[in-house]
PDB file of C-alpha atoms in Angstrom:
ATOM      1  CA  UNK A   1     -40.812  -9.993  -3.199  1.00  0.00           C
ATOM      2  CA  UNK A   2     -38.217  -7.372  -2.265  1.00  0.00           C
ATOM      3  CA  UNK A   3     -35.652  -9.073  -4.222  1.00  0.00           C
ATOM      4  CA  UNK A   4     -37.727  -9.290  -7.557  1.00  0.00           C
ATOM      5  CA  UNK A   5     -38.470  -5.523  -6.846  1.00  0.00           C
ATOM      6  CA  UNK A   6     -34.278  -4.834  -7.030  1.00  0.00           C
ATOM      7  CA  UNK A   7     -34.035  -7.447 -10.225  1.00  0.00           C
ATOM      8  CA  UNK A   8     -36.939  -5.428 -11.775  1.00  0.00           C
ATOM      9  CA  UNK A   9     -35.455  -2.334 -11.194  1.00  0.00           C
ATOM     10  CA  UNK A  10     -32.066  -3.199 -12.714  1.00  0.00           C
ATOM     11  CA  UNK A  11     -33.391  -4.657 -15.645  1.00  0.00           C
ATOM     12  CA  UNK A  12     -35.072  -1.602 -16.401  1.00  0.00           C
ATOM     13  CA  UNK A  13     -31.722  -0.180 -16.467  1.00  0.00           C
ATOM     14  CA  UNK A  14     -30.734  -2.676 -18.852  1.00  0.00           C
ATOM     15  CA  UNK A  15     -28.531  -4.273 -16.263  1.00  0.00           C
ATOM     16  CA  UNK A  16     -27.391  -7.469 -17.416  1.00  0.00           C
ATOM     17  CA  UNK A  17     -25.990  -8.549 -14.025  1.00  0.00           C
ATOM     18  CA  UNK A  18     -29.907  -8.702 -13.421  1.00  0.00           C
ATOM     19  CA  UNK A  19     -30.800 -10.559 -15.957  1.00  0.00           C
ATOM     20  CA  UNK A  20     -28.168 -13.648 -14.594  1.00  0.00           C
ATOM     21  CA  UNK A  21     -29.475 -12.977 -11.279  1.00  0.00           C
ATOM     22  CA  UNK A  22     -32.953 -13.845 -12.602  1.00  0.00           C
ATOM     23  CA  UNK A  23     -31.466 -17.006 -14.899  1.00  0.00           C
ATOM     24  CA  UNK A  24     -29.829 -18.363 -11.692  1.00  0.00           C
ATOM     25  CA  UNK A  25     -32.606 -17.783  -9.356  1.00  0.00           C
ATOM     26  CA  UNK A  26     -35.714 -19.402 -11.440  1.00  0.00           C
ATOM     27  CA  UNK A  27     -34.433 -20.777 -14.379  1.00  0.00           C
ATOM     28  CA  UNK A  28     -34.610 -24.233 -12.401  1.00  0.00           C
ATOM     29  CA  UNK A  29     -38.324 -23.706 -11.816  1.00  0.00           C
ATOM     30  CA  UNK A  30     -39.101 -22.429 -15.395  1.00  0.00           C
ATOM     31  CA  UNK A  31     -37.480 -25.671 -16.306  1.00  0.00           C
ATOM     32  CA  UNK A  32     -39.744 -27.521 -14.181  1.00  0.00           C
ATOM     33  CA  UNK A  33     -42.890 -25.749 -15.671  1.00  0.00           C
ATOM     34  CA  UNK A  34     -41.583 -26.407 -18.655  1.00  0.00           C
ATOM     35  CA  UNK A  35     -41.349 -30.575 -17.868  1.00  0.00           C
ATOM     36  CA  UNK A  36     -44.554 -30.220 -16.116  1.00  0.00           C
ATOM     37  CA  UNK A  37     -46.465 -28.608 -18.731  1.00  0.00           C
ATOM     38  CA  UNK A  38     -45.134 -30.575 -21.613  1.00  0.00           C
ATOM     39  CA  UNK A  39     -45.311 -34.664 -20.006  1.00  0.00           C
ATOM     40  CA  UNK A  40     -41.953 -36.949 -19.240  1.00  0.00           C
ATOM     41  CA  UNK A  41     -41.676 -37.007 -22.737  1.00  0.00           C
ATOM     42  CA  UNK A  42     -40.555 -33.709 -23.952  1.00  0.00           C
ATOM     43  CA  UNK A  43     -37.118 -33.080 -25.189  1.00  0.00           C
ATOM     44  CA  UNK A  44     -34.230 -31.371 -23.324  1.00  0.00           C
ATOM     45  CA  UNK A  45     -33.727 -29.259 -25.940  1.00  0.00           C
ATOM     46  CA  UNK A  46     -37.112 -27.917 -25.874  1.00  0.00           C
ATOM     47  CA  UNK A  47     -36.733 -27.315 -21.904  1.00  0.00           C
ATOM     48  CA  UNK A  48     -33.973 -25.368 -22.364  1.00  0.00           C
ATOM     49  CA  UNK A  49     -34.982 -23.402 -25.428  1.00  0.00           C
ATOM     50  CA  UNK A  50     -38.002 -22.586 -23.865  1.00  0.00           C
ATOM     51  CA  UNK A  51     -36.476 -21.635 -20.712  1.00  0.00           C
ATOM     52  CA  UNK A  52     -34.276 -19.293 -22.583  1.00  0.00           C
ATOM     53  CA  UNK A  53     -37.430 -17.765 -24.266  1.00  0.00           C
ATOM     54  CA  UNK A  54     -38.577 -16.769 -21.340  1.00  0.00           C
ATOM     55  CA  UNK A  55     -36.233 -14.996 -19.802  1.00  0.00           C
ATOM     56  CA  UNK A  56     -35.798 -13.308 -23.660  1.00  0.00           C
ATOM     57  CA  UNK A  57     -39.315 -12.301 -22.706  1.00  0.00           C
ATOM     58  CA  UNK A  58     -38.396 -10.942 -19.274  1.00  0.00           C
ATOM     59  CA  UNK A  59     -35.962  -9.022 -21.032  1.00  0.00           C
ATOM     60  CA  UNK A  60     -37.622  -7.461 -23.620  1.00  0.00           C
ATOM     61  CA  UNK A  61     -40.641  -7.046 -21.020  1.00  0.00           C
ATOM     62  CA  UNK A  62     -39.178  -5.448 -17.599  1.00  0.00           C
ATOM     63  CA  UNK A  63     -40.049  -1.736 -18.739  1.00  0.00           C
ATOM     64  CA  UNK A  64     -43.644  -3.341 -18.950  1.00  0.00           C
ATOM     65  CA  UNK A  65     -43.903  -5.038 -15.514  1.00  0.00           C
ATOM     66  CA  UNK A  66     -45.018  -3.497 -12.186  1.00  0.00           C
ATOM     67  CA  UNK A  67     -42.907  -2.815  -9.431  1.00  0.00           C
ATOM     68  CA  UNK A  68     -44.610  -5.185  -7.306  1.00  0.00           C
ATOM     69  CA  UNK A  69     -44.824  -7.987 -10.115  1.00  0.00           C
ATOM     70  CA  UNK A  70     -43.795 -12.004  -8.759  1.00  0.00           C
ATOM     71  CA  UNK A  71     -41.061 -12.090 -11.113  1.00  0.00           C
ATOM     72  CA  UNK A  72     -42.028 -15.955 -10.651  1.00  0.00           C
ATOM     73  CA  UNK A  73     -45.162 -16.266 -11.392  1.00  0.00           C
ATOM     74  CA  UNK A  74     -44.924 -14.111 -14.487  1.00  0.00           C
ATOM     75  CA  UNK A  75     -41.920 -16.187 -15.586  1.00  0.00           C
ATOM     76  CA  UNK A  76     -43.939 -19.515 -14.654  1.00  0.00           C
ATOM     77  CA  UNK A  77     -47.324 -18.016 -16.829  1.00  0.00           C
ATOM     78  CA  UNK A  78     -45.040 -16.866 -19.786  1.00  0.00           C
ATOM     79  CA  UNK A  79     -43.252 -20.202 -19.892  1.00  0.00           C
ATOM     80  CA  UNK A  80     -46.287 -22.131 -19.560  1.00  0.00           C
ATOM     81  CA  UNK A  81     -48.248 -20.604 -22.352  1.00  0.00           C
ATOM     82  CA  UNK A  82     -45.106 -21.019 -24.776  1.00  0.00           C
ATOM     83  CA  UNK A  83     -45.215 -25.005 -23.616  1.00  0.00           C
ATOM     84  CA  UNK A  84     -48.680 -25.105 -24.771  1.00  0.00           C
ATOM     85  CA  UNK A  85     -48.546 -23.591 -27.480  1.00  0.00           C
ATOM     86  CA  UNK A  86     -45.350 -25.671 -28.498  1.00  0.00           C
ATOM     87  CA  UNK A  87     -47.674 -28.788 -27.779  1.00  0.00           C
ATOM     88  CA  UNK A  88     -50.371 -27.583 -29.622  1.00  0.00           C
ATOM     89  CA  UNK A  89     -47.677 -27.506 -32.505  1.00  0.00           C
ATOM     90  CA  UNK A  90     -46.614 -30.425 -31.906  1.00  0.00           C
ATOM     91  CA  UNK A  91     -50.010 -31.951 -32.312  1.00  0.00           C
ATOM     92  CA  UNK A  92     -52.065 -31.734 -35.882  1.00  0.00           C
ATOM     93  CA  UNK A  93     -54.355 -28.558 -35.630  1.00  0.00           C
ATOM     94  CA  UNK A  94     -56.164 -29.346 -38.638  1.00  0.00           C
ATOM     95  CA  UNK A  95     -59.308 -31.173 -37.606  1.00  0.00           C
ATOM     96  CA  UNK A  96     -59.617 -35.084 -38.420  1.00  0.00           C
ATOM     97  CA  UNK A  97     -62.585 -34.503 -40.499  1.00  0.00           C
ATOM     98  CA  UNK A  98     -60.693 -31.599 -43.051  1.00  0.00           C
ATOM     99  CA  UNK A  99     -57.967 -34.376 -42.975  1.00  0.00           C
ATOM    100  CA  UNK A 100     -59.392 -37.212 -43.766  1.00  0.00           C
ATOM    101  CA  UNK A 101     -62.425 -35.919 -46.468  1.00  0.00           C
ATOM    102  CA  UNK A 102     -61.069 -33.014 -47.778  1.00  0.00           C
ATOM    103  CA  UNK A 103     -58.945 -33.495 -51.297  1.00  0.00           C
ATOM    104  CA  UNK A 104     -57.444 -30.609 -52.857  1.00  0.00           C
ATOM    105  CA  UNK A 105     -60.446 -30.247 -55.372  1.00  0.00           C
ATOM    106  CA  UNK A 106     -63.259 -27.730 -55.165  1.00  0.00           C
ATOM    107  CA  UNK A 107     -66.157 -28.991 -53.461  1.00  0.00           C
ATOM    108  CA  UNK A 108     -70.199 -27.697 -52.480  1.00  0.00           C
ATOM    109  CA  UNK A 109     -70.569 -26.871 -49.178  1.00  0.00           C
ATOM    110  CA  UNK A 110     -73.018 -30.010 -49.953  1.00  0.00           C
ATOM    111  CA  UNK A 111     -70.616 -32.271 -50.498  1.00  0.00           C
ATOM    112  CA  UNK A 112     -68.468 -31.384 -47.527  1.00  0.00           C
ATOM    113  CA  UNK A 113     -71.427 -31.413 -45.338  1.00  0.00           C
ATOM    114  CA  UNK A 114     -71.808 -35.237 -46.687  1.00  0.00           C
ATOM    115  CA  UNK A 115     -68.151 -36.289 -46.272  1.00  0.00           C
ATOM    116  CA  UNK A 116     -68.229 -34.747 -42.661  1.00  0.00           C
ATOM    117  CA  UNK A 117     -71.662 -37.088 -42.296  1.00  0.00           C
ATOM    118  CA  UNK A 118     -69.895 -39.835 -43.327  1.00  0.00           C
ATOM    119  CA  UNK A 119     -66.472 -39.202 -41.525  1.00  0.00           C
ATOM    120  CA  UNK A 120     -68.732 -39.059 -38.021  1.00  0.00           C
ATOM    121  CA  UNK A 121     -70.599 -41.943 -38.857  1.00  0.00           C
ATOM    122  CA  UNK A 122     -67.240 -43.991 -39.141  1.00  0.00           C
ATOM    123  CA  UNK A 123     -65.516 -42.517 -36.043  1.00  0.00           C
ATOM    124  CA  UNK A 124     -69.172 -43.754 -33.728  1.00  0.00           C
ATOM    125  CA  UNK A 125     -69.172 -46.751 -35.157  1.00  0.00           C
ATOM    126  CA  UNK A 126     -66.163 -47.602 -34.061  1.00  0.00           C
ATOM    127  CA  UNK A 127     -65.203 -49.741 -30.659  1.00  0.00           C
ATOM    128  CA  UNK A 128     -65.926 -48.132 -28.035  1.00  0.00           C
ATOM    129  CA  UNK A 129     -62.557 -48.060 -26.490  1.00  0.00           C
ATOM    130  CA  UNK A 130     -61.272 -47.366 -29.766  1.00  0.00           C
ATOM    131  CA  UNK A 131     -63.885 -44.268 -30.737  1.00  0.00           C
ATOM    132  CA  UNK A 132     -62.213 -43.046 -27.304  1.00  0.00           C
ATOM    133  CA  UNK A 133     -58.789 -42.763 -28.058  1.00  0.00           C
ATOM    134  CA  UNK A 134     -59.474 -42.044 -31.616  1.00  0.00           C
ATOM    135  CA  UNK A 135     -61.290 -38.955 -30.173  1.00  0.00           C
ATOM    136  CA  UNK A 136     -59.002 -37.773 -27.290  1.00  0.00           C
ATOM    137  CA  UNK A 137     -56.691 -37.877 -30.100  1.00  0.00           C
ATOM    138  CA  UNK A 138     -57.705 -36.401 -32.973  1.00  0.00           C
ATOM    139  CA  UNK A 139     -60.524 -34.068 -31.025  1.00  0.00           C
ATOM    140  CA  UNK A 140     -59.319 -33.059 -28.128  1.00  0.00           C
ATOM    141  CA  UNK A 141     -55.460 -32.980 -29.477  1.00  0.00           C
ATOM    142  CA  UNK A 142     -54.326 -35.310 -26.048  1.00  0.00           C
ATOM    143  CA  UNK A 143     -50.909 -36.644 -26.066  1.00  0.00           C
ATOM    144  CA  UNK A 144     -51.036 -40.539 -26.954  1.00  0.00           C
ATOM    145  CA  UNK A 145     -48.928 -40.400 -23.859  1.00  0.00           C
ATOM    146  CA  UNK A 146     -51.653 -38.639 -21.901  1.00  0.00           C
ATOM    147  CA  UNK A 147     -53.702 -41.212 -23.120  1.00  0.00           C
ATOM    148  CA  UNK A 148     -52.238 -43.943 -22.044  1.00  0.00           C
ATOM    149  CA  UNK A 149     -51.991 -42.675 -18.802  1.00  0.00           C
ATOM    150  CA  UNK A 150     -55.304 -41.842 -18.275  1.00  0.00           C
ATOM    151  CA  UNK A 151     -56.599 -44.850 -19.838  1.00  0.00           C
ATOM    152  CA  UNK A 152     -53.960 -46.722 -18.016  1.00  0.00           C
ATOM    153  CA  UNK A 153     -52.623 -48.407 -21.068  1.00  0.00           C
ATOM    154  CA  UNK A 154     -49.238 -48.228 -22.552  1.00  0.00           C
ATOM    155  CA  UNK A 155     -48.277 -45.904 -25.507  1.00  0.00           C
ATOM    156  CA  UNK A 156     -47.553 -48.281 -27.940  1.00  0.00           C
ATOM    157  CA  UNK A 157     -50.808 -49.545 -27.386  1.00  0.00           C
ATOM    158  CA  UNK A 158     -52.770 -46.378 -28.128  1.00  0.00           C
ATOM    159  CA  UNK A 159     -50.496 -46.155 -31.337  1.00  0.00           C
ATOM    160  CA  UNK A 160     -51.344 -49.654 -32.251  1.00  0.00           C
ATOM    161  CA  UNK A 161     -55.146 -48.605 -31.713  1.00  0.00           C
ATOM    162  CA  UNK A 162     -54.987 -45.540 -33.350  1.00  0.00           C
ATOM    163  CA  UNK A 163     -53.079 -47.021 -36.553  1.00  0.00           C
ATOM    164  CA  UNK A 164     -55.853 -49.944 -36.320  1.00  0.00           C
ATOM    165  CA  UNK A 165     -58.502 -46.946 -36.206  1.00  0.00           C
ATOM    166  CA  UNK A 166     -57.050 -45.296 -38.754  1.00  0.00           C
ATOM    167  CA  UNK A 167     -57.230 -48.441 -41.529  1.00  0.00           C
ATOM    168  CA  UNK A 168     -60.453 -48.971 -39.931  1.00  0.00           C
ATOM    169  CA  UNK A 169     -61.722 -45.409 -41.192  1.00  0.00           C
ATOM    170  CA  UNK A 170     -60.159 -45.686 -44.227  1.00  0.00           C
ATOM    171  CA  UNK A 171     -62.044 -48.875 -45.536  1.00  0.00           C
ATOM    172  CA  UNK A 172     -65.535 -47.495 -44.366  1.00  0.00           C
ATOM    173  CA  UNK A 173     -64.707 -44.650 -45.968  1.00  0.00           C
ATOM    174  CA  UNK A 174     -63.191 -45.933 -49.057  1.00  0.00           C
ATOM    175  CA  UNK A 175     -66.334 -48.487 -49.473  1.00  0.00           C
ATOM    176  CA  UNK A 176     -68.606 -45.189 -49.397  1.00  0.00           C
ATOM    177  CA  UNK A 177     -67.103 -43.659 -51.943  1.00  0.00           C
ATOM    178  CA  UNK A 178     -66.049 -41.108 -49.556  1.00  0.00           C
ATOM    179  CA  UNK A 179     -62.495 -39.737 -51.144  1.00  0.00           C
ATOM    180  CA  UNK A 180     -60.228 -39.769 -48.780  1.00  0.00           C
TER     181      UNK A 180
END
């Protein structure tokens, strides 16, 4: 685009004037990335702070970029991979099994192999509705509110389920001997 070709240019210069020409052409569209990538549910204040990062990036970037770079898209793939990463964040990245079975004790590599036996054992013999969610969840680190939309449900529901799945675990585990 020729006019991502002038911005480009200028911000090489270290043109601020540039920089605002950027914010007020596609900061509206990074914002909607941003909403898009995170659900209906995300915060303003994480829209515009990563909105803002992004065009930090641009920034600190434009001596990097090619002359013929979609100012755009690269704003749109920056911002996008900051909103999942933020999500990813958001969400617990320590896997249900080390939560649930591992204590702050030493253990064999035997023993964990056991607890993680037993932990997978609980989670299939739960419902199968519930074993779902409990997996999209914990797993595959969905949004409850992705959830609920895909399962068409509401969200309170899949908390309610997840809770219930949760106690569920907890007393098969607990009536193992599995320390939880």
């Amino acid at each position: 685009m020729r006019g991502d070709y002038e911005i480009l240019t200028r911000l090489r210069d270290r043109d601020q004037a540039a920089l605002e020409t950027a914010i007020r052409r596609y900061s509206g569209y990074v914002a909607a990335v941003v909403k898009k990538t995170l659900g209906d549910d995300c915060a303003r204040q994480d829209i515009e702070e990563l909105t803002s990062d992004a065009f930090v990036a641009l920034w600190a970037n434009a001596g990097k970029l090619r002359d013929d770079s979609d100012l755009k898209y690269w704003l749109a793939i920056v911002v996008r991979n900051a909103s999942l990463r933020r999500r990813q964040k958001s969400v617990s990245t320590v896997p249900l099994e080390e939560n649930l079975v591992f204590d702050r004790t030493p253990a064999t590599q035997a023993e964990k192999r056991e607890r993680i036996r037993q932990v997978r054992e609980a989670v299939d013999g739960l419902e199968p509705v519930d074993r779902e969610i409990f997996l999209r969840h914990y797993f595959w680190h969905q949004p409850v509110q992705q959830i609920a939309r895909e399962m068409d449900k509401n969200s309170s529901a899949i908390k309610s389920r997840l809770a219930r799945g949760r106690e569920k675990l907890r007393k098969i585990l607990l009536k193992e001997d599995c320390p939880i």
